[in-house]
CSV table of C-alpha atoms and ligand atoms in Angstrom, one decimal:
chain,number,residue,atom,x,y,z
A,3,MET,CA,234.8,105.3,105.2
A,4,THR,CA,237.3,102.5,105.7
A,5,ILE,CA,238.7,100.8,102.7
A,6,GLN,CA,236.6,97.8,103.7
A,7,GLU,CA,233.5,99.8,103.9
A,8,GLU,CA,234.2,101.3,100.6
A,9,LEU,CA,234.7,98.0,99.0
A,10,GLN,CA,231.5,96.7,100.6
A,11,ALA,CA,229.5,99.7,99.4
A,12,THR,CA,230.6,99.1,95.9
A,13,ILE,CA,229.7,95.4,95.9
A,14,SER,CA,226.3,96.3,97.3
A,15,ASP,CA,225.6,98.8,94.7
A,16,MET,CA,226.8,96.4,91.8
A,17,VAL,CA,225.4,93.0,93.0
A,18,GLN,CA,221.5,93.3,92.7
A,19,PRO,CA,219.0,90.8,91.5
A,20,GLY,CA,217.7,91.5,88.0
A,21,LYS,CA,220.8,93.7,87.2
A,22,GLY,CA,224.2,93.1,85.5
A,23,ILE,CA,227.1,95.0,84.1
A,24,LEU,CA,227.5,96.8,80.8
A,25,ALA,CA,231.1,96.3,79.3
A,26,ALA,CA,231.6,99.4,77.3
A,27,ASP,CA,235.4,99.4,77.7
A,28,GLU,CA,236.5,98.5,74.2
A,29,SER,CA,240.0,100.0,73.6
A,30,THR,CA,240.3,102.4,70.7
A,31,PRO,CA,241.5,99.5,68.2
A,32,THR,CA,238.7,97.3,69.3
A,33,ILE,CA,235.8,99.9,69.1
A,34,THR,CA,237.3,101.0,65.7
A,35,LYS,CA,236.8,97.4,64.3
A,36,ARG,CA,233.3,97.1,65.8
A,37,PHE,CA,232.3,100.5,64.4
A,38,GLN,CA,233.8,99.8,61.0
A,39,ALA,CA,232.0,96.5,60.8
A,40,VAL,CA,228.7,98.4,60.8
A,41,GLY,CA,230.0,101.4,58.7
A,42,ILE,CA,230.5,104.0,61.5
A,43,GLU,CA,233.5,106.3,61.3
A,44,CYS,CA,235.7,106.0,64.4
A,45,ASN,CA,237.0,109.0,66.0
A,46,GLU,CA,237.0,110.7,69.5
A,47,SER,CA,233.7,112.4,68.7
A,48,THR,CA,231.9,109.3,67.5
A,49,ARG,CA,233.2,107.3,70.4
A,50,ARG,CA,232.0,109.9,72.9
A,51,ALA,CA,228.6,110.3,71.3
A,52,TYR,CA,228.1,106.5,71.2
A,53,ARG,CA,228.9,106.0,74.8
A,54,GLN,CA,226.8,109.0,75.7
A,55,LEU,CA,223.9,107.3,73.9
A,56,LEU,CA,224.2,104.1,76.0
A,57,LEU,CA,224.5,106.0,79.3
A,58,THR,CA,221.5,108.2,78.6
A,59,THR,CA,219.2,105.5,77.6
A,60,PRO,CA,215.9,106.0,79.6
A,61,GLY,CA,215.5,103.4,82.3
A,62,VAL,CA,218.9,101.9,81.9
A,63,GLY,CA,219.6,101.9,85.6
A,64,GLU,CA,216.8,99.4,86.1
A,65,PHE,CA,218.9,96.6,84.5
A,66,ILE,CA,222.5,97.7,84.6
A,67,ALA,CA,224.2,98.2,88.0
A,68,GLY,CA,227.8,98.9,86.7
A,69,VAL,CA,229.5,100.1,83.6
A,70,ILE,CA,233.1,99.4,82.6
A,71,LEU,CA,234.6,102.3,80.8
A,72,PHE,CA,237.8,102.7,78.7
A,73,GLU,CA,240.4,105.4,79.9
A,74,GLU,CA,239.4,107.7,77.3
A,75,THR,CA,235.7,107.6,78.2
A,76,LEU,CA,236.4,108.3,81.9
A,77,ALA,CA,237.6,111.9,80.9
A,78,GLN,CA,234.9,112.6,78.3
A,79,GLN,CA,231.9,114.8,78.8
A,80,ALA,CA,228.3,114.7,77.6
A,81,ASP,CA,227.0,117.4,75.4
A,82,ASP,CA,225.9,119.5,78.4
A,83,GLY,CA,229.4,119.2,79.9
A,84,THR,CA,228.5,116.5,82.5
A,85,PRO,CA,231.5,114.0,82.8
A,86,LEU,CA,230.4,110.7,81.4
A,87,PRO,CA,231.2,108.9,84.7
A,88,GLU,CA,228.9,111.2,86.5
A,89,LEU,CA,226.2,110.6,83.9
A,90,ALA,CA,226.5,106.9,84.8
A,91,ARG,CA,226.3,107.7,88.5
A,92,ARG,CA,223.1,109.8,88.0
A,93,ALA,CA,221.6,106.8,86.2
A,94,GLY,CA,222.2,104.7,89.4
A,95,ILE,CA,225.2,102.9,87.6
A,96,VAL,CA,228.5,102.5,89.2
A,97,PRO,CA,231.3,103.6,86.9
A,98,GLY,CA,234.4,101.3,86.6
A,99,ILE,CA,237.6,101.2,84.5
A,100,LYS,CA,239.4,98.7,82.3
A,101,VAL,CA,242.9,98.9,83.7
A,102,ASP,CA,244.8,96.3,81.7
A,103,LYS,CA,247.0,97.3,78.9
A,104,GLY,CA,246.2,94.4,76.6
A,105,LEU,CA,247.9,91.3,75.6
A,106,THR,CA,251.4,90.1,74.5
A,107,ALA,CA,253.0,86.7,73.7
A,108,LEU,CA,253.9,84.9,76.8
A,109,ALA,CA,257.7,83.9,76.5
A,110,ASN,CA,258.3,80.1,76.4
A,111,ALA,CA,254.6,79.3,76.0
A,112,PRO,CA,253.9,79.4,72.3
A,113,GLY,CA,250.4,80.3,71.5
A,114,ASP,CA,249.5,81.6,75.0
A,115,LYS,CA,249.2,85.3,75.9
A,116,ILE,CA,249.8,87.3,79.1
A,117,THR,CA,248.2,90.5,80.0
A,118,GLN,CA,250.2,93.7,80.6
A,119,GLY,CA,249.7,96.7,82.9
A,120,LEU,CA,250.7,96.0,86.4
A,121,ASP,CA,253.7,98.5,86.4
A,122,GLY,CA,252.4,101.8,87.9
A,123,LEU,CA,248.9,100.4,88.5
A,124,ALA,CA,248.6,101.6,92.0
A,125,GLU,CA,249.4,105.2,90.8
A,126,ARG,CA,246.9,104.9,87.8
A,127,LEU,CA,244.2,103.7,90.2
A,128,ALA,CA,244.5,106.7,92.4
A,129,GLY,CA,244.0,108.9,89.3
A,130,TYR,CA,241.0,106.8,88.1
A,131,LYS,CA,239.4,107.0,91.5
A,132,GLU,CA,239.6,110.7,91.4
A,133,GLN,CA,237.7,110.7,88.0
A,134,GLY,CA,235.0,108.5,89.7
A,135,ALA,CA,235.8,105.0,89.1
A,136,ARG,CA,234.9,102.5,92.0
A,137,PHE,CA,235.8,99.2,90.4
A,138,ALA,CA,238.2,97.9,87.7
A,139,LYS,CA,238.5,95.1,85.1
A,140,TRP,CA,241.5,93.0,84.0
A,141,ARG,CA,241.2,90.5,81.3
A,142,ALA,CA,243.3,87.4,80.9
A,143,VAL,CA,242.8,85.2,77.8
A,144,TYR,CA,243.2,81.4,77.4
A,145,PRO,CA,243.2,80.1,73.8
A,146,ILE,CA,242.2,76.6,73.3
A,147,GLY,CA,244.3,74.5,70.8
A,148,PRO,CA,246.1,71.2,70.7
A,149,ALA,CA,248.9,72.6,72.9
A,150,ASN,CA,247.0,75.5,74.6
A,151,PRO,CA,246.7,76.8,77.1
A,152,THR,CA,250.0,75.6,78.5
A,153,ALA,CA,250.5,75.0,82.2
A,154,LEU,CA,252.8,78.0,82.2
A,155,GLY,CA,250.1,80.1,80.6
A,156,ILE,CA,247.5,79.0,83.2
A,157,GLN,CA,249.8,79.7,86.1
A,158,THR,CA,251.3,83.0,84.9
A,159,ASN,CA,247.9,84.6,84.1
A,160,ALA,CA,246.5,83.5,87.5
A,161,GLU,CA,249.4,85.1,89.2
A,162,VAL,CA,249.1,88.4,87.3
A,163,LEU,CA,245.2,88.5,87.9
A,164,ALA,CA,245.7,88.0,91.6
A,165,ARG,CA,248.4,90.8,91.8
A,166,TYR,CA,246.1,93.1,89.9
A,167,ALA,CA,243.1,92.2,92.3
A,168,ALA,CA,245.3,92.8,95.4
A,169,ILE,CA,246.5,96.2,94.2
A,170,CYS,CA,242.9,97.2,93.5
A,171,GLN,CA,241.6,96.2,96.9
A,172,GLU,CA,244.4,98.1,98.6
A,173,ALA,CA,243.2,101.2,96.7
A,174,GLY,CA,239.4,100.6,97.7
A,175,ILE,CA,238.6,99.6,94.1
A,176,VAL,CA,236.6,96.4,93.6
A,177,PRO,CA,238.4,94.1,91.1
A,178,ILE,CA,236.6,92.3,88.3
A,179,VAL,CA,238.8,89.3,87.7
A,180,GLU,CA,238.3,88.1,84.1
A,181,PRO,CA,239.8,84.8,82.9
A,182,GLU,CA,238.4,84.5,79.5
A,183,VAL,CA,238.6,81.1,77.8
A,184,LEU,CA,238.4,81.9,74.1
A,185,ILE,CA,235.5,80.5,71.9
A,186,ASP,CA,237.8,80.4,68.8
A,187,GLY,CA,238.4,77.0,67.4
A,188,ASP,CA,236.6,73.7,66.6
A,189,HIS,CA,237.1,72.1,70.1
A,190,GLY,CA,234.2,70.3,71.7
A,191,ILE,CA,232.4,71.5,74.9
A,192,ALA,CA,234.2,68.9,77.1
A,193,GLN,CA,237.6,70.5,76.2
A,194,SER,CA,236.3,73.8,77.0
A,195,GLU,CA,235.0,72.6,80.3
A,196,ALA,CA,238.4,71.2,81.2
A,197,VAL,CA,240.2,74.4,80.4
A,198,VAL,CA,237.6,76.6,82.3
A,199,GLU,CA,238.1,74.4,85.3
A,200,ALA,CA,241.9,74.5,85.1
A,201,ALA,CA,242.0,78.2,84.7
A,202,GLN,CA,239.5,79.0,87.5
A,203,ASN,CA,241.3,76.6,89.9
A,204,GLU,CA,244.6,78.3,89.4
A,205,VAL,CA,243.0,81.7,89.6
A,206,PHE,CA,241.5,81.0,93.1
A,207,ALA,CA,244.7,79.5,94.3
A,208,ALA,CA,246.7,82.6,93.3
A,209,LEU,CA,243.9,85.0,94.8
A,210,LYS,CA,244.3,83.1,98.1
A,211,ARG,CA,248.1,83.3,97.9
A,212,HIS,CA,247.8,87.1,97.3
A,213,ARG,CA,245.3,87.4,100.3
A,214,VAL,CA,242.6,88.9,98.0
A,215,ARG,CA,239.4,89.2,100.0
A,216,LEU,CA,236.9,87.2,98.0
A,217,GLU,CA,234.0,89.1,99.4
A,218,TYR,CA,235.0,92.2,97.6
A,219,MET,CA,235.7,90.9,94.1
A,220,ILE,CA,233.5,89.9,91.1
A,221,LEU,CA,234.4,87.0,88.8
A,222,LYS,CA,233.9,87.4,85.0
A,223,PRO,CA,234.2,84.1,83.6
A,224,SER,CA,233.5,82.4,80.2
A,225,MET,CA,230.4,80.1,79.9
A,226,VAL,CA,231.4,76.5,79.1
A,227,VAL,CA,230.5,76.4,75.4
A,228,PRO,CA,231.8,74.5,72.4
A,229,GLY,CA,234.3,76.3,70.0
A,230,LYS,CA,232.6,78.5,67.5
A,231,ALA,CA,233.7,76.2,64.7
A,232,CYS,CA,232.7,73.0,66.4
A,233,ALA,CA,230.1,71.0,64.4
A,234,THR,CA,228.3,69.9,67.7
A,235,LYS,CA,226.3,72.7,69.2
A,236,ALA,CA,225.2,72.8,72.8
A,237,SER,CA,221.7,73.5,74.2
A,238,PRO,CA,221.4,76.3,76.9
A,239,GLU,CA,220.6,73.5,79.4
A,240,GLU,CA,223.9,71.7,78.6
A,241,VAL,CA,225.9,74.9,78.7
A,242,ALA,CA,224.1,75.7,82.2
A,243,GLU,CA,224.9,72.2,83.6
A,244,ARG,CA,228.6,72.2,82.7
A,245,THR,CA,229.1,75.9,83.7
A,246,VAL,CA,227.4,75.6,87.0
A,247,ARG,CA,229.3,72.2,87.8
A,248,ILE,CA,232.7,73.9,87.1
A,249,LEU,CA,231.6,77.1,89.1
A,250,ARG,CA,230.7,74.8,92.0
A,251,ARG,CA,234.0,73.1,91.9
A,252,THR,CA,236.2,76.1,91.6
A,253,VAL,CA,234.6,79.3,93.0
A,254,PRO,CA,234.3,79.7,96.8
A,255,ALA,CA,231.0,80.8,98.2
A,256,ALA,CA,232.5,83.9,99.6
A,257,VAL,CA,232.5,85.5,96.1
A,258,PRO,CA,229.3,87.5,95.8
A,259,SER,CA,228.7,87.6,92.1
A,260,VAL,CA,229.7,85.8,88.9
A,261,ASN,CA,229.1,88.1,85.9
A,262,PHE,CA,229.7,86.3,82.5
A,263,LEU,CA,231.2,87.7,79.4
A,264,SER,CA,229.5,87.1,76.2
A,265,GLY,CA,232.7,86.2,74.2
A,266,GLY,CA,231.3,86.0,70.7
A,267,LEU,CA,228.0,84.4,71.6
A,268,SER,CA,225.0,86.0,69.8
A,269,PRO,CA,222.8,88.2,72.0
A,270,GLN,CA,220.0,85.6,72.0
A,271,GLU,CA,222.5,82.8,73.0
A,272,ALA,CA,224.0,84.9,75.8
A,273,SER,CA,220.5,85.5,77.3
A,274,ALA,CA,219.3,82.0,76.9
A,275,ASN,CA,222.4,80.5,78.5
A,276,LEU,CA,222.3,82.8,81.5
A,277,ASN,CA,218.6,82.2,81.9
A,278,ALA,CA,219.1,78.4,81.9
A,279,MET,CA,221.6,78.7,84.8
A,280,ASN,CA,219.2,80.9,86.8
A,281,ALA,CA,216.1,78.9,85.9
A,282,GLY,CA,217.6,75.5,86.4
A,283,TYR,CA,219.6,75.9,89.6
A,284,SER,CA,218.6,77.5,92.9
A,285,ASN,CA,220.5,78.0,96.1
A,286,LEU,CA,223.7,78.8,94.5
A,287,PRO,CA,226.0,80.9,96.6
A,288,TRP,CA,226.7,83.5,94.0
A,289,LEU,CA,224.4,85.9,92.0
A,290,LEU,CA,224.8,84.7,88.3
A,291,SER,CA,224.6,87.7,86.1
A,292,PHE,CA,226.1,89.3,83.0
A,293,SER,CA,228.9,91.6,82.1
A,294,TYR,CA,228.4,91.6,78.3
A,295,ALA,CA,229.9,94.0,75.7
A,296,ARG,CA,228.9,92.5,72.3
A,297,ALA,CA,225.7,90.7,73.5
A,298,LEU,CA,224.4,94.1,74.8
A,299,GLN,CA,225.8,96.4,72.2
A,300,GLU,CA,225.6,94.7,68.8
A,301,PRO,CA,221.9,95.7,68.2
A,302,PRO,CA,222.2,99.3,69.3
A,303,MET,CA,225.6,99.9,67.5
A,304,ALA,CA,224.2,98.5,64.2
A,305,THR,CA,221.0,100.6,64.6
A,306,TRP,CA,222.7,103.8,65.5
A,307,GLN,CA,225.1,104.0,62.5
A,308,GLY,CA,226.5,107.2,63.8
A,309,LYS,CA,223.4,109.2,63.0
A,310,ALA,CA,221.6,111.5,65.4
A,311,GLU,CA,218.2,110.5,64.0
A,312,ASN,CA,218.8,106.9,64.9
A,313,ILE,CA,219.6,107.5,68.7
A,314,GLY,CA,216.0,106.7,69.9
A,315,ALA,CA,215.8,103.5,68.0
A,316,ALA,CA,219.4,102.5,69.1
A,317,GLN,CA,218.4,103.2,72.7
A,318,ALA,CA,215.4,101.1,72.3
A,319,ALA,CA,217.5,98.2,71.0
A,320,PHE,CA,219.9,98.6,73.9
A,321,ILE,CA,217.2,98.6,76.6
A,322,LYS,CA,215.5,95.6,75.1
A,323,ARG,CA,218.9,93.6,75.5
A,324,ALA,CA,219.4,95.0,79.0
A,325,ARG,CA,215.9,94.1,80.0
A,326,LEU,CA,216.1,90.6,78.6
A,327,ASN,CA,219.3,89.9,80.4
A,328,GLY,CA,217.9,91.3,83.5
A,329,LEU,CA,215.1,88.8,83.1
A,330,ALA,CA,217.7,86.1,82.4
A,331,GLN,CA,219.4,86.9,85.7
A,332,ARG,CA,216.0,86.0,87.4
A,333,GLY,CA,215.5,83.0,85.3
A,334,GLN,CA,212.4,84.6,83.7
A,335,TYR,CA,213.6,85.1,80.1
A,336,GLN,CA,211.8,83.3,77.2
A,337,ALA,CA,213.0,83.0,73.7
A,338,ALA,CA,209.5,84.3,72.5
A,339,MET,CA,210.2,87.6,74.2
A,340,GLU,CA,212.7,88.4,71.4
A,341,GLN,CA,209.7,89.0,69.2
A,342,ASP,CA,208.3,91.8,71.4
B,12,13P,P1,232.1,90.4,75.4
B,12,13P,O1,230.9,90.3,76.1
B,12,13P,O2,232.0,91.1,74.0
B,12,13P,O3,232.9,89.1,75.4
B,12,13P,O4,233.0,91.5,76.1
B,12,13P,C1,233.2,91.4,77.6
B,12,13P,C2,234.4,91.9,77.9
B,12,13P,O5,234.5,92.9,78.7
B,12,13P,C3,235.7,91.4,77.4
B,12,13P,O6,236.8,91.8,78.2
C-alpha cells in the first residue's frame, strides 16, 4: 500500500455513520485525578484493567470506530495476553495514540499555553505504528480570559498543530487535529464563538502552509458553548447553530469528519448538542460525530469503582453512552432515551 492508500483506508475505517471515537488517552496524571475522584486506586494494574473493560464491552464496535490510547496502554496486554491495541482491532475499532507531551507556558503570551512533543516525533511514530497505531492525536488549548488567547497563542498553536499533522501524514498516520477552546470561565457564548472561529481559521491557514492533505485528517474541535461559570446557559439548538456556522466559515469541505471533544460538558449535554447539529442541519460536507473522553467514560468509571464484580454494570453504562452518541451522530437521539 502507498502512504496515500494507507491514510485513505484508515479514514474509511474511522469515518462511518452512527459511529465515533472513544478518547481513552488520559495521561497518567489525568487518569489518576479521574480515578481518585470516584475512589479508584490508580496504578499500572488498575489502568490496564479499566481500559481492558472498555475495549471488551460487548458490541462496542457498533458505535465506536476508533480509540485513542495513551502510550502506556499501547504496550499493555489483556488478561489472556492479547495486546490491548489488538483487542481494539478485533472489536472493529482502529487503535490510535496521543502523541503530544502536554502543555507548557508560551513565552511572551501570559496565560496562553503551547503543546510540546514535536522533537523526535517522526521516530516515535514509527514505533507506535509497529505497535498497531494507525492514527494520532495532538491537543492544543486556548484559554478564554480578558486577554486570552493572544494572537501569538493562536498563531503558534496553529503552526505546531500543522507541523504535527504533516509529520503524521508522512508516516502514513492519520492526524486528529485538536484545537480545544477551554470551557473554564464566565464568558458568554458569543466570546466562545469568536475564539473558536479565530483558532480554527488560523489552524486551517497553517495546515495549508504545511501542505497537509485535508482529506486524510480529522478535526477535533470544541463546540461553541458558554463558559462553565456563565449565568446564561445555551440550548442545544443555539449551540448547534453557532457551532455549525463557525464550521462552515472555517473548515474546508475536503475534511471528511469533525469529531467533537466533550470538554467538561455532562454526558447528556454532549449527546444533546451533537444531536441538535445532526438533526438540524443536513447536507453538511463533513460527518459530525464525537471523540469524547469524559462524556463517554464518566458513568462507567463511577460504576466500576475498581471492582471485578462491577465490570458488567460498568460496561452497560459505557455501551449506553456509546449507543446514545451513535444515535446523536444520526440525529436520532432523544432526551427520553436517558431513562431506558
Ligand atoms: P473530553 O471529551 O473529556 O474533553 O476529552 C477529549 C480529549 O481527548 C481531550 O484531549
